[in-house]
mmCIF file with all atom_site columns, C-alpha atoms in Angstrom:
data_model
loop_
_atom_site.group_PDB
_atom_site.id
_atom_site.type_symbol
_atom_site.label_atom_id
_atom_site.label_alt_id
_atom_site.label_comp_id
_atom_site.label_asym_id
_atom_site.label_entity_id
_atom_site.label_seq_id
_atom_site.pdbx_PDB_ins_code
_atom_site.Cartn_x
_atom_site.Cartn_y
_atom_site.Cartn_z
_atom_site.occupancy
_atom_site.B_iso_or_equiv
_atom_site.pdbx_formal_charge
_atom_site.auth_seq_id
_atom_site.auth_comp_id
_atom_site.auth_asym_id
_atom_site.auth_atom_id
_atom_site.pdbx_PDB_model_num
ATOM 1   C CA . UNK A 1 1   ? 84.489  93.368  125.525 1.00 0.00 ? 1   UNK A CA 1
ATOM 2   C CA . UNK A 1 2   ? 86.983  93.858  122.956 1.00 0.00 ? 2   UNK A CA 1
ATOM 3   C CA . UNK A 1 3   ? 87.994  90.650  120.650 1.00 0.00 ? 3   UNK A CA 1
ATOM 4   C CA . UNK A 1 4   ? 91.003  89.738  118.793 1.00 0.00 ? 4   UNK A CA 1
ATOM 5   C CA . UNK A 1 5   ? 90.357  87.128  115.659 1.00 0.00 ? 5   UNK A CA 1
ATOM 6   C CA . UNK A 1 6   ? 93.492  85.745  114.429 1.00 0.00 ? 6   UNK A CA 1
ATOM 7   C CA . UNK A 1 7   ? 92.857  84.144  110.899 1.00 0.00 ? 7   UNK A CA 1
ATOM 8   C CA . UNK A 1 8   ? 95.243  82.422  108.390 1.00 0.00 ? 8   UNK A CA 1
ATOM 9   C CA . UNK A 1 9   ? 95.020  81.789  104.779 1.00 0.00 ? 9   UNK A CA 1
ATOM 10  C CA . UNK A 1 10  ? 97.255  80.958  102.371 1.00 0.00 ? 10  UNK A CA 1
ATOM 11  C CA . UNK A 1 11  ? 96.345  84.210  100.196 1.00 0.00 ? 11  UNK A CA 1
ATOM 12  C CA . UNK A 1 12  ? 96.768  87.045  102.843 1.00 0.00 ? 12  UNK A CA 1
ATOM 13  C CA . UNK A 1 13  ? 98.976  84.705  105.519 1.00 0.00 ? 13  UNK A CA 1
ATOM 14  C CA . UNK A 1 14  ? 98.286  85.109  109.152 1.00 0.00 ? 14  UNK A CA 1
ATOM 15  C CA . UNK A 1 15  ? 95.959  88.563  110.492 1.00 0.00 ? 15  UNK A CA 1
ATOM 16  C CA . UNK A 1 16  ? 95.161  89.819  113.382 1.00 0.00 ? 16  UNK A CA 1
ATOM 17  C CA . UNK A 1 17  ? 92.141  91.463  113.937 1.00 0.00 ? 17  UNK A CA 1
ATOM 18  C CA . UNK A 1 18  ? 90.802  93.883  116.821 1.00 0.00 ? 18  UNK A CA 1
ATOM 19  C CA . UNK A 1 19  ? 86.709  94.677  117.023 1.00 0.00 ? 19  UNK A CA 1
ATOM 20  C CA . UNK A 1 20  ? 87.725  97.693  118.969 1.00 0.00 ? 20  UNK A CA 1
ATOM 21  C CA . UNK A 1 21  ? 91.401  99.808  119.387 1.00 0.00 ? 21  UNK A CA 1
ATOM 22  C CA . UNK A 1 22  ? 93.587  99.196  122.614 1.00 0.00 ? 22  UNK A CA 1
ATOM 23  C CA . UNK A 1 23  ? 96.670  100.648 123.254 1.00 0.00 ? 23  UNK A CA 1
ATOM 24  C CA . UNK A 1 24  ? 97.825  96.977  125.245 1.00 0.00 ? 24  UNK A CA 1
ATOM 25  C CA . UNK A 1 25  ? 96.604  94.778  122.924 1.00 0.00 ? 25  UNK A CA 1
ATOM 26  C CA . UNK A 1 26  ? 98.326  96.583  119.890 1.00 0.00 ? 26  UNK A CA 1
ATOM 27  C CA . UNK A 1 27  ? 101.669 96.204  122.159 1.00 0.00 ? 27  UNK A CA 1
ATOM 28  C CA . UNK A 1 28  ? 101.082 93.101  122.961 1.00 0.00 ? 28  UNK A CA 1
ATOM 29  C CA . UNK A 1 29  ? 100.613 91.828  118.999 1.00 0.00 ? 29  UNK A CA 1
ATOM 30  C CA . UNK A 1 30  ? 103.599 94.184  117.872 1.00 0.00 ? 30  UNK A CA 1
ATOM 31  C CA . UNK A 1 31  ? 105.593 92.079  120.574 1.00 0.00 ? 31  UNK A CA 1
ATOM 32  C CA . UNK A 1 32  ? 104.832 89.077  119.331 1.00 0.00 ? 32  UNK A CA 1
ATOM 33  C CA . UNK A 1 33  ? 105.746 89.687  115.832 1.00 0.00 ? 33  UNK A CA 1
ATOM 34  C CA . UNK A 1 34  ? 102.842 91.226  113.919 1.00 0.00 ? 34  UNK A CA 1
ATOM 35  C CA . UNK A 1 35  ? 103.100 94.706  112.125 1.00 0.00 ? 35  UNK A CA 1
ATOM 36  C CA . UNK A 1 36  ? 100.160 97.038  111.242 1.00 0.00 ? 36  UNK A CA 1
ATOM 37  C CA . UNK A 1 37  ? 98.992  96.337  107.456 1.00 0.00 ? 37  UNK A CA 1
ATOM 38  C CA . UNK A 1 38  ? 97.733  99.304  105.962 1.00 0.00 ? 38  UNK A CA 1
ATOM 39  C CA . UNK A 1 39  ? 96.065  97.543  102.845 1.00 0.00 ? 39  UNK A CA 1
ATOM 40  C CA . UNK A 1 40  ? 94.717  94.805  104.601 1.00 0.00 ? 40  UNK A CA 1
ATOM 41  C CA . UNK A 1 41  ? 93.503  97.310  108.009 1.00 0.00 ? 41  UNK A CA 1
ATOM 42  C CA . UNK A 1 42  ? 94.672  94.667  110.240 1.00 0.00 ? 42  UNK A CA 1
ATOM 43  C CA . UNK A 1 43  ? 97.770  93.574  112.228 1.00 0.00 ? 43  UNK A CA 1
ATOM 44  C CA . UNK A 1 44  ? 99.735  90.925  110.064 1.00 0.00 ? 44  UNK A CA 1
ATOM 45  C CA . UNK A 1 45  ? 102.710 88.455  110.803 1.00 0.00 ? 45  UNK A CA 1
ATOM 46  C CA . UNK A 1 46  ? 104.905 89.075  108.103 1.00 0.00 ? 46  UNK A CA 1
ATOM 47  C CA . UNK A 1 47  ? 106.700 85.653  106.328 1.00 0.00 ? 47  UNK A CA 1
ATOM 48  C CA . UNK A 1 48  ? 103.344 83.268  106.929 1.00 0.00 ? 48  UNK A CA 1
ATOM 49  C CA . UNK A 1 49  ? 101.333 83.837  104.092 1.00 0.00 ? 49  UNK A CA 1
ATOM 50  C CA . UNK A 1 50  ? 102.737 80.357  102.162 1.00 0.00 ? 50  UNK A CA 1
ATOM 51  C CA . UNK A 1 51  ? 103.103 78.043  105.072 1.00 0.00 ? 51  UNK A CA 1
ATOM 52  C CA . UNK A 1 52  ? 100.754 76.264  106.686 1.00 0.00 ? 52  UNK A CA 1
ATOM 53  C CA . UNK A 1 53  ? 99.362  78.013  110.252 1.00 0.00 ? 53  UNK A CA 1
ATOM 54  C CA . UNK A 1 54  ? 102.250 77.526  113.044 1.00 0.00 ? 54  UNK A CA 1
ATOM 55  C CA . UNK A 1 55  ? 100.083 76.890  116.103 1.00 0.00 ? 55  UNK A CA 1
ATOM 56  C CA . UNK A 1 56  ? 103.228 76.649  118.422 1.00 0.00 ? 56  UNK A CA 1
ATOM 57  C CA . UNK A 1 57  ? 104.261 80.345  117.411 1.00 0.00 ? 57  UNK A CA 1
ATOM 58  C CA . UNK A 1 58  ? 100.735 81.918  117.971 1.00 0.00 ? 58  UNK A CA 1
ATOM 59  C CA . UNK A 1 59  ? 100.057 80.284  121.203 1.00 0.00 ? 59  UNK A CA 1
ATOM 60  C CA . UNK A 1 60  ? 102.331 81.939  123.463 1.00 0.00 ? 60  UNK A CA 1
ATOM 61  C CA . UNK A 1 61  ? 99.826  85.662  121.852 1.00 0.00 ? 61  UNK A CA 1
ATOM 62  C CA . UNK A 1 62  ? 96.969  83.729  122.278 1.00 0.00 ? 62  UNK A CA 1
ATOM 63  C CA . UNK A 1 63  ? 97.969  82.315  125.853 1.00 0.00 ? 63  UNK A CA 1
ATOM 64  C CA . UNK A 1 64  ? 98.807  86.496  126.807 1.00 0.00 ? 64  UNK A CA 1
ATOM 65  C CA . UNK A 1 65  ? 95.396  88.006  125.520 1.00 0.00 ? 65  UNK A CA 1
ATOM 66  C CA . UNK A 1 66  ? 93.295  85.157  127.226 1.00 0.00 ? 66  UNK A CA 1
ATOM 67  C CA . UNK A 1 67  ? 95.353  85.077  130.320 1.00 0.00 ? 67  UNK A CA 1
ATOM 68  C CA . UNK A 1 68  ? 94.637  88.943  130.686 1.00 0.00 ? 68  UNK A CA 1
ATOM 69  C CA . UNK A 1 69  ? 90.365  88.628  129.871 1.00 0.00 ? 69  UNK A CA 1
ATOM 70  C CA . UNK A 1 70  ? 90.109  88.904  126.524 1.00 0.00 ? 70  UNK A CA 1
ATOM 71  C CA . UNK A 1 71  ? 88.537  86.978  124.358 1.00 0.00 ? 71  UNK A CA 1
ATOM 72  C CA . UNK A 1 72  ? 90.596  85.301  121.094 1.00 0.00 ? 72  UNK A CA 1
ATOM 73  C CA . UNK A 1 73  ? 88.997  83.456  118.301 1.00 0.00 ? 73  UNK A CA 1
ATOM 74  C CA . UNK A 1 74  ? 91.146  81.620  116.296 1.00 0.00 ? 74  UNK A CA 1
ATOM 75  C CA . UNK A 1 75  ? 90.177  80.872  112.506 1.00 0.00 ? 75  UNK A CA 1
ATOM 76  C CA . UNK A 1 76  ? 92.666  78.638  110.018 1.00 0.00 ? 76  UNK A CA 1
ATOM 77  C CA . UNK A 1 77  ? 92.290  77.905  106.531 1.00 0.00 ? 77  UNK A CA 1
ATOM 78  C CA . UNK A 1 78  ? 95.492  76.090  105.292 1.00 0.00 ? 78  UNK A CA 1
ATOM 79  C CA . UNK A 1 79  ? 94.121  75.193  101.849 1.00 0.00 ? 79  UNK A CA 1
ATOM 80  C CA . UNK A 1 80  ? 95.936  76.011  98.628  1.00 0.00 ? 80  UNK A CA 1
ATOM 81  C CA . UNK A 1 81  ? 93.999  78.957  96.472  1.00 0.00 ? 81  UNK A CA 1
ATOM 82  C CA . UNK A 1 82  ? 92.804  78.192  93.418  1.00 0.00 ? 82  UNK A CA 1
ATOM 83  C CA . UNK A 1 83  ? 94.213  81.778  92.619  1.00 0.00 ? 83  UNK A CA 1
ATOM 84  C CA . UNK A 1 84  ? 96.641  84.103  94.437  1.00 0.00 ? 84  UNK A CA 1
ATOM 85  C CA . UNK A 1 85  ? 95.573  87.516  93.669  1.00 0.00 ? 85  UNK A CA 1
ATOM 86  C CA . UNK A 1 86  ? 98.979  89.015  95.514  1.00 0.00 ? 86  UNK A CA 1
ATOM 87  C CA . UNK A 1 87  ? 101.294 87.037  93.633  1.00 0.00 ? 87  UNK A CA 1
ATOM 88  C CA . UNK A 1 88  ? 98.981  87.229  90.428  1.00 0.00 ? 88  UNK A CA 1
ATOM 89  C CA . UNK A 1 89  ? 98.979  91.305  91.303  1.00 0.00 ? 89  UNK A CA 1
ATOM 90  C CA . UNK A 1 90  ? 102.933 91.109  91.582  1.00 0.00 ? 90  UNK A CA 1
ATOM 91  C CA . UNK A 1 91  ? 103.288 89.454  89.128  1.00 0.00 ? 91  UNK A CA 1
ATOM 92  C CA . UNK A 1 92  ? 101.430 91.993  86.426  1.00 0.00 ? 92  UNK A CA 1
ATOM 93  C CA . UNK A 1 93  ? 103.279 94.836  88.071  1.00 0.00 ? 93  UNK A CA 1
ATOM 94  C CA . UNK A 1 94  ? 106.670 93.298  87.659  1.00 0.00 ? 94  UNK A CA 1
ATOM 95  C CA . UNK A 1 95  ? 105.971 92.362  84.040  1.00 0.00 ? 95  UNK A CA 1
ATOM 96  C CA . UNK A 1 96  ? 104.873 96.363  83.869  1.00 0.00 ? 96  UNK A CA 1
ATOM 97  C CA . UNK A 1 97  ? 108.024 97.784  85.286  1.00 0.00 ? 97  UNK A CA 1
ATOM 98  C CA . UNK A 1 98  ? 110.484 95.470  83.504  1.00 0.00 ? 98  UNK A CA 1
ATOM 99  C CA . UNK A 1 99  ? 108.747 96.300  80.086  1.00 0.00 ? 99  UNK A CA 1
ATOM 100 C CA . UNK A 1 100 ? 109.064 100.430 81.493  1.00 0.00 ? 100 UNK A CA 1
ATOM 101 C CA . UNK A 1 101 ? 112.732 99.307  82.001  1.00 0.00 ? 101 UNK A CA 1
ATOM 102 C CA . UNK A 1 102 ? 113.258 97.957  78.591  1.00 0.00 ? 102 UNK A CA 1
ATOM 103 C CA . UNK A 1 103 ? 111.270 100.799 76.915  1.00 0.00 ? 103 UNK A CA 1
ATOM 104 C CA . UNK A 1 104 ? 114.374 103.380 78.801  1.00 0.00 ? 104 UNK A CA 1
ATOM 105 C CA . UNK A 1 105 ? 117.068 101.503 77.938  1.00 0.00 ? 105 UNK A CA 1
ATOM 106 C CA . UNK A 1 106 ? 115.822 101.213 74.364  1.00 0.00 ? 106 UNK A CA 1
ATOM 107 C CA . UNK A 1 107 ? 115.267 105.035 73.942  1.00 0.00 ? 107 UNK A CA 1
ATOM 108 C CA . UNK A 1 108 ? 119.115 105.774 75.407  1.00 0.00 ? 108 UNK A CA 1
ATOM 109 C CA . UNK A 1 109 ? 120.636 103.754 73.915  1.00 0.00 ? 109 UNK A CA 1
ATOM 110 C CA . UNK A 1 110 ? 119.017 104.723 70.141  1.00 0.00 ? 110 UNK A CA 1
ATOM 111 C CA . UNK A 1 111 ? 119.960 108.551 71.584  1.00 0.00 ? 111 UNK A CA 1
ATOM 112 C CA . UNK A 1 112 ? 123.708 107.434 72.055  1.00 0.00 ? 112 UNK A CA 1
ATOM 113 C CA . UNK A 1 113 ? 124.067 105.530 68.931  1.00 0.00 ? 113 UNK A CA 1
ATOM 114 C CA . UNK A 1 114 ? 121.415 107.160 66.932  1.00 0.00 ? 114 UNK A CA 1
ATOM 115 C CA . UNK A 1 115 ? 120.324 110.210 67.820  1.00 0.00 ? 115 UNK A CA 1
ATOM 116 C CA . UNK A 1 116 ? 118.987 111.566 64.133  1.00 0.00 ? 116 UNK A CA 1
ATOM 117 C CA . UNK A 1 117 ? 116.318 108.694 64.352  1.00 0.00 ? 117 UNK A CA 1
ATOM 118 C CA . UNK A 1 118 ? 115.208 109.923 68.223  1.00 0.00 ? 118 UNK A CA 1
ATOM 119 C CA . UNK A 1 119 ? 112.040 112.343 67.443  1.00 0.00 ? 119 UNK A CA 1
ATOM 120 C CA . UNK A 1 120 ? 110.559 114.554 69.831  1.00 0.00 ? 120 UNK A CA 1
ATOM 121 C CA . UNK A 1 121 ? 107.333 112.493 69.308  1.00 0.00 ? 121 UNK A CA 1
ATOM 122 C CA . UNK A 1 122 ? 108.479 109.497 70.018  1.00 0.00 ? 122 UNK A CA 1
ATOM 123 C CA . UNK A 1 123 ? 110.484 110.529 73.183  1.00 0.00 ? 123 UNK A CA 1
ATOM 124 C CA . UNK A 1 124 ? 106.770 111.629 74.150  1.00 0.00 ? 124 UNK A CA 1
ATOM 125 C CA . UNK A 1 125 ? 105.214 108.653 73.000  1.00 0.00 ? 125 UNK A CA 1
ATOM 126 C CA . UNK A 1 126 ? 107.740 106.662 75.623  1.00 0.00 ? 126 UNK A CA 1
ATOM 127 C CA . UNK A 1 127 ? 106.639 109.309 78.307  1.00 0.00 ? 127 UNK A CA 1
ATOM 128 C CA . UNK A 1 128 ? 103.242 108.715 77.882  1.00 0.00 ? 128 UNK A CA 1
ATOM 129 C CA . UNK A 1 129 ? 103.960 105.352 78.068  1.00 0.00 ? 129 UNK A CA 1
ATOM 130 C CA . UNK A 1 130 ? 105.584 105.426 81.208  1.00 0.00 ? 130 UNK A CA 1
ATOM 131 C CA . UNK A 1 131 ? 103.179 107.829 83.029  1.00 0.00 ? 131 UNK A CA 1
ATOM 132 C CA . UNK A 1 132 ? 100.214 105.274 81.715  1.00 0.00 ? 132 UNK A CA 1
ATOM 133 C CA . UNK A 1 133 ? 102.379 102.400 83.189  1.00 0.00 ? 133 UNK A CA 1
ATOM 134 C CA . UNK A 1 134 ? 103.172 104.284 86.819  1.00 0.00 ? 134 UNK A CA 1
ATOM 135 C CA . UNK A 1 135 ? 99.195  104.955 86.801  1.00 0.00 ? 135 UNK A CA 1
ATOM 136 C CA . UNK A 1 136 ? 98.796  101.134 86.795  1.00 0.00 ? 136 UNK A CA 1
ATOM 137 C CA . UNK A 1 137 ? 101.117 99.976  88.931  1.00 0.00 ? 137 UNK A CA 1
ATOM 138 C CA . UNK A 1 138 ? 99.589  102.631 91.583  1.00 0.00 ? 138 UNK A CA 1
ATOM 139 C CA . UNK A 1 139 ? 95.959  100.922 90.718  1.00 0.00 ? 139 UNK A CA 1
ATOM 140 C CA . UNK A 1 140 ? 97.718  97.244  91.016  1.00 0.00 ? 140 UNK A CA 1
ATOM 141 C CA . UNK A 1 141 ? 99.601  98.557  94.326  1.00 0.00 ? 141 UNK A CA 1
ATOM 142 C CA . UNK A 1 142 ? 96.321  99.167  95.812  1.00 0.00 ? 142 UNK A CA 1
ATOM 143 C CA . UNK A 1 143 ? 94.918  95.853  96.075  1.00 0.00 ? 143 UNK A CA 1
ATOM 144 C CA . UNK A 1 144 ? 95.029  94.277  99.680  1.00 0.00 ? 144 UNK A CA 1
ATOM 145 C CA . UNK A 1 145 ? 98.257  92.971  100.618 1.00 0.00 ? 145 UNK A CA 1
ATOM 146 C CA . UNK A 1 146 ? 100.286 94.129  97.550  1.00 0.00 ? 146 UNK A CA 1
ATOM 147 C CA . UNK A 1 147 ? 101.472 97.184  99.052  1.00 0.00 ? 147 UNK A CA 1
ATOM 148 C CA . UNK A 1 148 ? 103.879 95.642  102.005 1.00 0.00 ? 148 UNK A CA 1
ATOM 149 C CA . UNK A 1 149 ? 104.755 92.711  99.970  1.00 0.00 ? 149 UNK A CA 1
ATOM 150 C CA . UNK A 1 150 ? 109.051 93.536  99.736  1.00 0.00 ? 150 UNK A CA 1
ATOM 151 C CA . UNK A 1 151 ? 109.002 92.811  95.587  1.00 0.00 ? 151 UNK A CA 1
ATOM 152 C CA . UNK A 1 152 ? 107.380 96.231  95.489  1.00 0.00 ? 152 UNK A CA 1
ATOM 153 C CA . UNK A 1 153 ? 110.752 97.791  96.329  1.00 0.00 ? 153 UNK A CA 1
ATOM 154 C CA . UNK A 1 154 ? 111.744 96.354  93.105  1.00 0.00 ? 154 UNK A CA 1
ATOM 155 C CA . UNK A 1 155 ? 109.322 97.389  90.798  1.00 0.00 ? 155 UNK A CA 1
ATOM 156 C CA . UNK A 1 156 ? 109.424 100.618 92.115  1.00 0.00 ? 156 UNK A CA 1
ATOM 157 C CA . UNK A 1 157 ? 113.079 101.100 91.689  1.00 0.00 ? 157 UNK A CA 1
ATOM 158 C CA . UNK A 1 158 ? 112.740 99.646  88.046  1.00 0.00 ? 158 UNK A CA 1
ATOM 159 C CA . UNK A 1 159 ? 109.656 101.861 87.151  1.00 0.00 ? 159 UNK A CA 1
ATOM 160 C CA . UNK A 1 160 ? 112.114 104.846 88.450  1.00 0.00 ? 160 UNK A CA 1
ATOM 161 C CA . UNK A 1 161 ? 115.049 103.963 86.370  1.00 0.00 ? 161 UNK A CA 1
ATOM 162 C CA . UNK A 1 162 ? 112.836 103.211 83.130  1.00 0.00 ? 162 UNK A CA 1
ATOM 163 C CA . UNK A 1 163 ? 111.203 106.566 83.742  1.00 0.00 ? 163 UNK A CA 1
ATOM 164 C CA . UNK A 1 164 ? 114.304 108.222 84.468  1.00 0.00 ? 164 UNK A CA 1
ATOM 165 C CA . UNK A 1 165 ? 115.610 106.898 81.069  1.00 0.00 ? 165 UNK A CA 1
ATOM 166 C CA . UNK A 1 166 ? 113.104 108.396 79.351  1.00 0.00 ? 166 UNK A CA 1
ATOM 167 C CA . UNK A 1 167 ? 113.694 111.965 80.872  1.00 0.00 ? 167 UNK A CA 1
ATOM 168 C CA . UNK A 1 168 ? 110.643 111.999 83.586  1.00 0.00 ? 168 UNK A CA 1
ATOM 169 C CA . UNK A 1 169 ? 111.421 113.421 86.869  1.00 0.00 ? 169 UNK A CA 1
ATOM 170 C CA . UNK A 1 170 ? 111.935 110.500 89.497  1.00 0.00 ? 170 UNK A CA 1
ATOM 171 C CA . UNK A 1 171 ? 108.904 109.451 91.110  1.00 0.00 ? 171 UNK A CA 1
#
């Protein structure tokens, strides 16, 4: 008999989870508004991760799979995290990508307005800077739930355009 346990918490919002594939019951949760969540290997319902569970919106999924035999358990935990590791996570990387951003615009500008005082070491020095900062923002992006959160779109476009300032190839 295959299950379905639909938990919330306020840290990685509302998840679906199957204890064995099928094709229907995939279907039926993409219906119903949950999309597949690589980092956290379960289906997720994106926008519910700081509200409180929203038993009225979940029924009418959890009506379906029982109507059709299988079994749902349903598992809610609407208290407030000490910590949030996604938005602590986000937080780190966007602090990371803006400092990546000012580090670019710092170099091109002191190559338009003063380019005798722009060194071949210390256009490698921001490089190395950069490359150090991508390889912790992919470490940071790794965590569960930080990879579909939509504020990585923004980091990565700013970690781009800092290390496009700095004359890496785009990443």
């Amino acid at each position: 008999m295959i299950t379905t346990t639909i938990e919330h918490s306020r840290v990685y919002g509302t998840t679906a989870r199957l204890s064995h594939h099928h094709g229907w019951l995939k279907a039926t949760l993409r219906q119903h508004g949950f999309e597949w969540s690589h980092s956290l290997n379960a289906f997720a319902a994106p926008g519910t991760r700081t509200w409180p569970f929203d038993h009225f919106k979940f029924a009418k999924v959890t009506r379906e799979l029982r109507r059709c035999g299988f079994p749902v358990k349903v598992v809610v935990d609407n208290a407030r995290p000490e910590v949030d590791p996604i938005a602590d996570a986000l937080t780190e990387l966007l602090d990371i990508a803006y400092a990546v951003q000012r580090l670019g615009a710092a170099l091109a500008q002191d190559m338009l307005t003063r380019p005798g005082r722009v060194t071949a070491e210390r256009v490698k020095e921001a490089q190395e800077a950069v490359e150090a900062a991508y390889a912790k923002a992919d470490e940071i992006e790794k965590r569960p739930g930080v990879y579909e959160h939509p504020e990585m779109e923004n980091v990565w476009y700013l970690l781009t355009q800092g290390g496009t300032a700095v004359g890496l190839a785009p990443f």
